[in-house]
PDB file of C-alpha atoms in Angstrom:
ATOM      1  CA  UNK A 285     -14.025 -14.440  -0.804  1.00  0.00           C
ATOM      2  CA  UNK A 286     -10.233 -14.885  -1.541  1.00  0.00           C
ATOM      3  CA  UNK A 287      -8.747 -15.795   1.941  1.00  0.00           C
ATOM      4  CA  UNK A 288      -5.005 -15.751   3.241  1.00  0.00           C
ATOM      5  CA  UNK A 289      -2.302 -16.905   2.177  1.00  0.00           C
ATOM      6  CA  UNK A 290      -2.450 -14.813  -0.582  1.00  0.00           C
ATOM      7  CA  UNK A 291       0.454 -14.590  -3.532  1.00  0.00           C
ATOM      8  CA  UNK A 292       2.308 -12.023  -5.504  1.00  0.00           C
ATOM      9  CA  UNK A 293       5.057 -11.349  -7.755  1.00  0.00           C
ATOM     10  CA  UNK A 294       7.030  -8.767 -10.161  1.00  0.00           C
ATOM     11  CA  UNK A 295       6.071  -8.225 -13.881  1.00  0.00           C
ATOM     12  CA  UNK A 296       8.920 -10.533 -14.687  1.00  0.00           C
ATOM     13  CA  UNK A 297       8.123 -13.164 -12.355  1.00  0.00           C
ATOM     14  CA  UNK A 298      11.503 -13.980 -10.781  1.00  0.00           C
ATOM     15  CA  UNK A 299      10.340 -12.790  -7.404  1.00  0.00           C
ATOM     16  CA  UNK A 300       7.217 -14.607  -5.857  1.00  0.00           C
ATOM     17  CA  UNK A 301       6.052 -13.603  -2.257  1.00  0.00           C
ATOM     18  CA  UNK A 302       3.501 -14.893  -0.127  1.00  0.00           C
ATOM     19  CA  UNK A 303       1.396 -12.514   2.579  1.00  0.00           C
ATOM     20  CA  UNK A 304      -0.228 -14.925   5.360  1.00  0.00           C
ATOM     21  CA  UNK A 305      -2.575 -12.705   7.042  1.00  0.00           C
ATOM     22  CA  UNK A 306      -5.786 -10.646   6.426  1.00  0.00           C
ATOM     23  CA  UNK A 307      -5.694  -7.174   4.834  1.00  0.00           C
ATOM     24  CA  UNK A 308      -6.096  -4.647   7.484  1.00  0.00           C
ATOM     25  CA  UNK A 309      -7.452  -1.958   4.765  1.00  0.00           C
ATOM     26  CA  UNK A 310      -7.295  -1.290   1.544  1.00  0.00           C
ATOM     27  CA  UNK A 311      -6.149   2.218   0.191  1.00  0.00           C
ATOM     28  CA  UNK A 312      -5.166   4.497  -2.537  1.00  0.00           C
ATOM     29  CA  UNK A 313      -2.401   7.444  -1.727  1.00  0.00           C
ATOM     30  CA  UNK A 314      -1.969  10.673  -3.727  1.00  0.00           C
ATOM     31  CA  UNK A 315       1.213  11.971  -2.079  1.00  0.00           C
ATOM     32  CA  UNK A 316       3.500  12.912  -3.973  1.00  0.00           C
ATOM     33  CA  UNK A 317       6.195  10.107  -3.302  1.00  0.00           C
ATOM     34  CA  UNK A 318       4.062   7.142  -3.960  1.00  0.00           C
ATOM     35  CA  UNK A 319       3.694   9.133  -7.463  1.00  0.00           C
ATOM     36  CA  UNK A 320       7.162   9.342  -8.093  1.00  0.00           C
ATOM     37  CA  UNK A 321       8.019   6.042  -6.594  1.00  0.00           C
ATOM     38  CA  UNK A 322       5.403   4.335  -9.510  1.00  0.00           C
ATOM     39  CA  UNK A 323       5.358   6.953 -12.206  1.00  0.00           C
ATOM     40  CA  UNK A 324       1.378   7.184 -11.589  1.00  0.00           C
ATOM     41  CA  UNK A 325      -1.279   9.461 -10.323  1.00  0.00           C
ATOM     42  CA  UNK A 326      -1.943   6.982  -7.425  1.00  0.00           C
ATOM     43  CA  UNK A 327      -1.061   4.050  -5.783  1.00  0.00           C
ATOM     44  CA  UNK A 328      -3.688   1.127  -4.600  1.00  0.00           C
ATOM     45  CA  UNK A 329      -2.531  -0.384  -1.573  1.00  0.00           C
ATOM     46  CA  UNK A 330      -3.184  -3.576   0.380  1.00  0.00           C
ATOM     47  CA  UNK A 331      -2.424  -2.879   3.962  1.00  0.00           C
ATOM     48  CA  UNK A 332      -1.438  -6.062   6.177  1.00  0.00           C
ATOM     49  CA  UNK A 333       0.347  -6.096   9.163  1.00  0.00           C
ATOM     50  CA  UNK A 334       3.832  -5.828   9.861  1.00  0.00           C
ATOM     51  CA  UNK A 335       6.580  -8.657   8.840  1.00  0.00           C
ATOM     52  CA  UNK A 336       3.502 -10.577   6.828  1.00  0.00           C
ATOM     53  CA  UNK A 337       5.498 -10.150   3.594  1.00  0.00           C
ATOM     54  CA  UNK A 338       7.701 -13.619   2.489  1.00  0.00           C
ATOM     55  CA  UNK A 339       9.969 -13.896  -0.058  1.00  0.00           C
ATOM     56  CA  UNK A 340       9.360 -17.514  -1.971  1.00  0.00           C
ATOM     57  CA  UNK A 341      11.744 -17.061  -4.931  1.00  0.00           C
ATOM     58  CA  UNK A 342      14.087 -14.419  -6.056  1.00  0.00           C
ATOM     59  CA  UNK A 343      15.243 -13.148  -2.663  1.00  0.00           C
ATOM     60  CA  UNK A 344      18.728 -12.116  -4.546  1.00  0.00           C
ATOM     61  CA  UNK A 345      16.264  -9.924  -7.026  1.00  0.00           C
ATOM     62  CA  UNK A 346      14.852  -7.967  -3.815  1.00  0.00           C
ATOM     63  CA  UNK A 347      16.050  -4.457  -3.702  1.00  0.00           C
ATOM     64  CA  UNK A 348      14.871  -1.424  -1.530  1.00  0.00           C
ATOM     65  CA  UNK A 349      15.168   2.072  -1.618  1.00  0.00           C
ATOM     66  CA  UNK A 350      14.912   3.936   1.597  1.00  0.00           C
ATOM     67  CA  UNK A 351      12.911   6.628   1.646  1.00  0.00           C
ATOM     68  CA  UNK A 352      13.352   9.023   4.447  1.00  0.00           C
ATOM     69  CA  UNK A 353      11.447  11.912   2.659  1.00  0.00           C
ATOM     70  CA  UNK A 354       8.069  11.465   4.393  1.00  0.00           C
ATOM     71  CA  UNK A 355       5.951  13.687   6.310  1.00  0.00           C
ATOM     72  CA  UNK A 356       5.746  11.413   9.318  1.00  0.00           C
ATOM     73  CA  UNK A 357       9.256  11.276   9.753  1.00  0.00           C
ATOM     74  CA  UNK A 358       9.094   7.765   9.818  1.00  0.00           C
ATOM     75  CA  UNK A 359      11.949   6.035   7.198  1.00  0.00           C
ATOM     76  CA  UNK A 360      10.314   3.108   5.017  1.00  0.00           C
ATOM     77  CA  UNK A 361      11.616   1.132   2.855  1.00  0.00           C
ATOM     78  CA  UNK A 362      10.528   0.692  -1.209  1.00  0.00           C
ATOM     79  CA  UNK A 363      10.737  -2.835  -2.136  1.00  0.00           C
ATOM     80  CA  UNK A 364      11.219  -3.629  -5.948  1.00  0.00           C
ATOM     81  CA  UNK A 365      12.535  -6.790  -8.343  1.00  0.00           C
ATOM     82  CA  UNK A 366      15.950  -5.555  -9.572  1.00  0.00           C
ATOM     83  CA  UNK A 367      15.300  -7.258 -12.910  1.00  0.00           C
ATOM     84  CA  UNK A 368      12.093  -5.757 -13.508  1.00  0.00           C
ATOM     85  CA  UNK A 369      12.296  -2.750 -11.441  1.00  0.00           C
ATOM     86  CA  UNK A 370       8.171  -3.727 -10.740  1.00  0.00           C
ATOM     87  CA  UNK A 371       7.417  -2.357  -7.254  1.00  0.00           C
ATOM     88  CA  UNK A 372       6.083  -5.007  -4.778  1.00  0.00           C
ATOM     89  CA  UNK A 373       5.481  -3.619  -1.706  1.00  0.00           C
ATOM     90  CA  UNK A 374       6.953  -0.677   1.445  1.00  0.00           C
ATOM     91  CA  UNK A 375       7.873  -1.972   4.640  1.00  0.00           C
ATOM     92  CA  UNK A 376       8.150   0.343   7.785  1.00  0.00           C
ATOM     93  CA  UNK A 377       4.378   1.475   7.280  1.00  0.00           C
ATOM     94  CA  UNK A 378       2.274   3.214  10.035  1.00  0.00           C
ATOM     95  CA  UNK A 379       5.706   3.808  12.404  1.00  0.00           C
ATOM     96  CA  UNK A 380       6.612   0.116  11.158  1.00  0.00           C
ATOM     97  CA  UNK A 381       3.365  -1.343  12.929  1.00  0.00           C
ATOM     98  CA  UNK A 382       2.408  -2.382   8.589  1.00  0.00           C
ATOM     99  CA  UNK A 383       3.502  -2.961   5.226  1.00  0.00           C
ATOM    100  CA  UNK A 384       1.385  -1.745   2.046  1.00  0.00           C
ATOM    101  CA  UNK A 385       1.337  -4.000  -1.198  1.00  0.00           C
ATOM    102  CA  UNK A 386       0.510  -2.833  -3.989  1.00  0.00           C
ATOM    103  CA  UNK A 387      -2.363  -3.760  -5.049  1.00  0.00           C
ATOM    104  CA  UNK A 388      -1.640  -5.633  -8.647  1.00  0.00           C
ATOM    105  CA  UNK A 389       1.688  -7.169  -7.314  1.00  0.00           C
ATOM    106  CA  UNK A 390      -0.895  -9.544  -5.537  1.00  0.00           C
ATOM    107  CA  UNK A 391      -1.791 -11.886  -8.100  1.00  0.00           C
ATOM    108  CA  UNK A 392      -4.847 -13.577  -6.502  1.00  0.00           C
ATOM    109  CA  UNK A 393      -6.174 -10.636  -3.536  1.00  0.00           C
ATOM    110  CA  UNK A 394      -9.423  -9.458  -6.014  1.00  0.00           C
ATOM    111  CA  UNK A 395      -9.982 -12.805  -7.991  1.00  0.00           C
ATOM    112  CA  UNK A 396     -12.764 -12.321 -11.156  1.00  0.00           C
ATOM    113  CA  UNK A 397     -16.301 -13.285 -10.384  1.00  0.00           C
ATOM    114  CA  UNK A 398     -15.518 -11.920  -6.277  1.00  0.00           C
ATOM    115  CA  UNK A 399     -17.022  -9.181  -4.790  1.00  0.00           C
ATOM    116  CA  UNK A 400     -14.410  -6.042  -5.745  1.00  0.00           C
ATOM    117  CA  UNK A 401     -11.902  -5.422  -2.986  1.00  0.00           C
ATOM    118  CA  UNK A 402     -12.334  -1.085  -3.861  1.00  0.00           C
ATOM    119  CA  UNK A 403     -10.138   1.275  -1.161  1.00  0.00           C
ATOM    120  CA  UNK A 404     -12.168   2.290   1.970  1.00  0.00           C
ATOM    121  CA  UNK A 405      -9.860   5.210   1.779  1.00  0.00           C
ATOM    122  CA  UNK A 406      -7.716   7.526  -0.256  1.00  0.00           C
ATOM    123  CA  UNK A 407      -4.832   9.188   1.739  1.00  0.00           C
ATOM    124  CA  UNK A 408      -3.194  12.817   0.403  1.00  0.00           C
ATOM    125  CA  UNK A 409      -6.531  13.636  -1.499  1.00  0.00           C
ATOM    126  CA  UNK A 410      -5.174  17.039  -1.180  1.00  0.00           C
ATOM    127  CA  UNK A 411      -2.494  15.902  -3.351  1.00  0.00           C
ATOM    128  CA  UNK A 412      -4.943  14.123  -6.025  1.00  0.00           C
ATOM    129  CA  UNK A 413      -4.345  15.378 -10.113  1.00  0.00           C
ATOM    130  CA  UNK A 414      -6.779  17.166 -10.804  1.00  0.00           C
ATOM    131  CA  UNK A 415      -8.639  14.471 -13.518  1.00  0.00           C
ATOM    132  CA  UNK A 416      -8.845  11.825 -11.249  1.00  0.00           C
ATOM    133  CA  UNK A 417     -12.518  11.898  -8.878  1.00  0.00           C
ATOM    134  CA  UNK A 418     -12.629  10.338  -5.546  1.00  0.00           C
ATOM    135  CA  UNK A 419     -13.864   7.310  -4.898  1.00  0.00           C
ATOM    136  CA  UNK A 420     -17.362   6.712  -3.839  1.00  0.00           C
ATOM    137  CA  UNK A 421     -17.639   5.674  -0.406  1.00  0.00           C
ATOM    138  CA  UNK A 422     -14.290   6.162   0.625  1.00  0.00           C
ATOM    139  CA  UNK A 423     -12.749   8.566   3.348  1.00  0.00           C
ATOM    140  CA  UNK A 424     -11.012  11.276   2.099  1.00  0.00           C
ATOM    141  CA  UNK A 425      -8.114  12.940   4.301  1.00  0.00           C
ATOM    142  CA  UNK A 426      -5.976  15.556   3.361  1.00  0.00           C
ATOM    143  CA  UNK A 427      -3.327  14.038   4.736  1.00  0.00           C
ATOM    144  CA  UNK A 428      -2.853  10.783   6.034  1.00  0.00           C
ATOM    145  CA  UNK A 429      -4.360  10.651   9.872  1.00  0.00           C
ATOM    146  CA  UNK A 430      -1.615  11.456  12.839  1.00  0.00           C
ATOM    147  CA  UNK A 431       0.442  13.599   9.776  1.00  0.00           C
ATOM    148  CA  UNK A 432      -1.279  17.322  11.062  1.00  0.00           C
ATOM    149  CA  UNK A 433       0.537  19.421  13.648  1.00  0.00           C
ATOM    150  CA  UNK A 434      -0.392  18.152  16.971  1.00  0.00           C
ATOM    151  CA  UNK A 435      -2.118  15.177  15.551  1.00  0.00           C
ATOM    152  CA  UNK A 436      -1.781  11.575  17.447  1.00  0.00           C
ATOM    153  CA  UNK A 437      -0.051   8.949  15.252  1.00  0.00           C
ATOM    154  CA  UNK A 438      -2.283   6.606  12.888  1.00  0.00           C
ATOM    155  CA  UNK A 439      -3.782   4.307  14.416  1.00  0.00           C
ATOM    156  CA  UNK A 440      -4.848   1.785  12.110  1.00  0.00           C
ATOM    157  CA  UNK A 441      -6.865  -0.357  14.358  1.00  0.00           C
ATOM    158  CA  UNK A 442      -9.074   2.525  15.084  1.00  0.00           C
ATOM    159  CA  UNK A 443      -9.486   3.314  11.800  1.00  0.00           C
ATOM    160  CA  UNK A 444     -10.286   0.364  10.483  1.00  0.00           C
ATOM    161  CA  UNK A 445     -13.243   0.505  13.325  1.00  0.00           C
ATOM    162  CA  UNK A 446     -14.103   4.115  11.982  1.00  0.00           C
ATOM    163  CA  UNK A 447     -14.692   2.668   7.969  1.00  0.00           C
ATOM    164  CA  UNK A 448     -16.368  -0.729   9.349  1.00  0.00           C
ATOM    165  CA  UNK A 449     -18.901   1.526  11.084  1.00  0.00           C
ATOM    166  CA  UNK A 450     -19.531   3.734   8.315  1.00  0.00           C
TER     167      UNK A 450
END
């Protein structure tokens, strides 16, 4: 199995990053800004802890939209190649305790011939177009954990936990 550090870049290749840690989870999200943000019907997500994220090359390409539309009310920030406009990764995750790279911006996370890296779970599924089935063996919140009225924030750790045991 692919181990850290592992690398990533934009479709035009001018930005290179490096994330030196273990993925936390792996996830798909329905909402509907991670659709707009991408022009999809999802987004697949590595999740690795806060700050793990370094710029290699192209740091003057880096660009970031904040987005302060989410349900949380927690402000993160978009990341994307100004050349390009390829979307790398969102910082400020999980009440900034995580940032979530998308998935094929890491160019050696699910290497061929390796076991698939598939989401343990797909966040919004309320929010999911209407051709697109869930995944098989993965958790399926409405939401995203902590985001219901009197809900505790996500705790990420926990959850984790909760899909390892499952």
């Amino acid at each position: 199995m692919s181990t850290p550090p592992f690398h990533g870049s934009c479709l035009c290749g001018k930005i290179t990053f490096e994330v030196n840690a273990s993925p936390m989870i792996v996830s798909c999200c329905h909402c509907t800004n991670c659709k707009k943000y991408t022009g999809t019907v999802f987004t697949s997500n590595v999740i690795f802890p806060a700050n793990s994220v370094k710029i290699t090359k192209g740091e003057e390409l880096v660009k970031s939209y904040r987005d302060d539309a989410q349900d949380s009310g927690n402000s993160i920030a978009r990341v994307f190649c100004s050349d390009c406009s390829a979307p790398l990764y969102v910082t400020g995750c999980e009440f900034k305790t995580a940032e979530s790279v998308f998935y094929s911006a890491l160019d050696d996370f699910n290497v061929p011939g390796e076991a698939e890296k598939q989401p343990q779970i797909e966040f919004y599924s309320k929010d999911r177009t209407s051709w697109v089935r869930p995944l098989d063996g993965a958790l399926q919140p409405e939401t995203k954990p902590g985001r219901g009225e009197g809900d505790a924030k996500l705790d990420l750790s926990a959850l984790v936990k909760e899909i390892s045991s499952s």
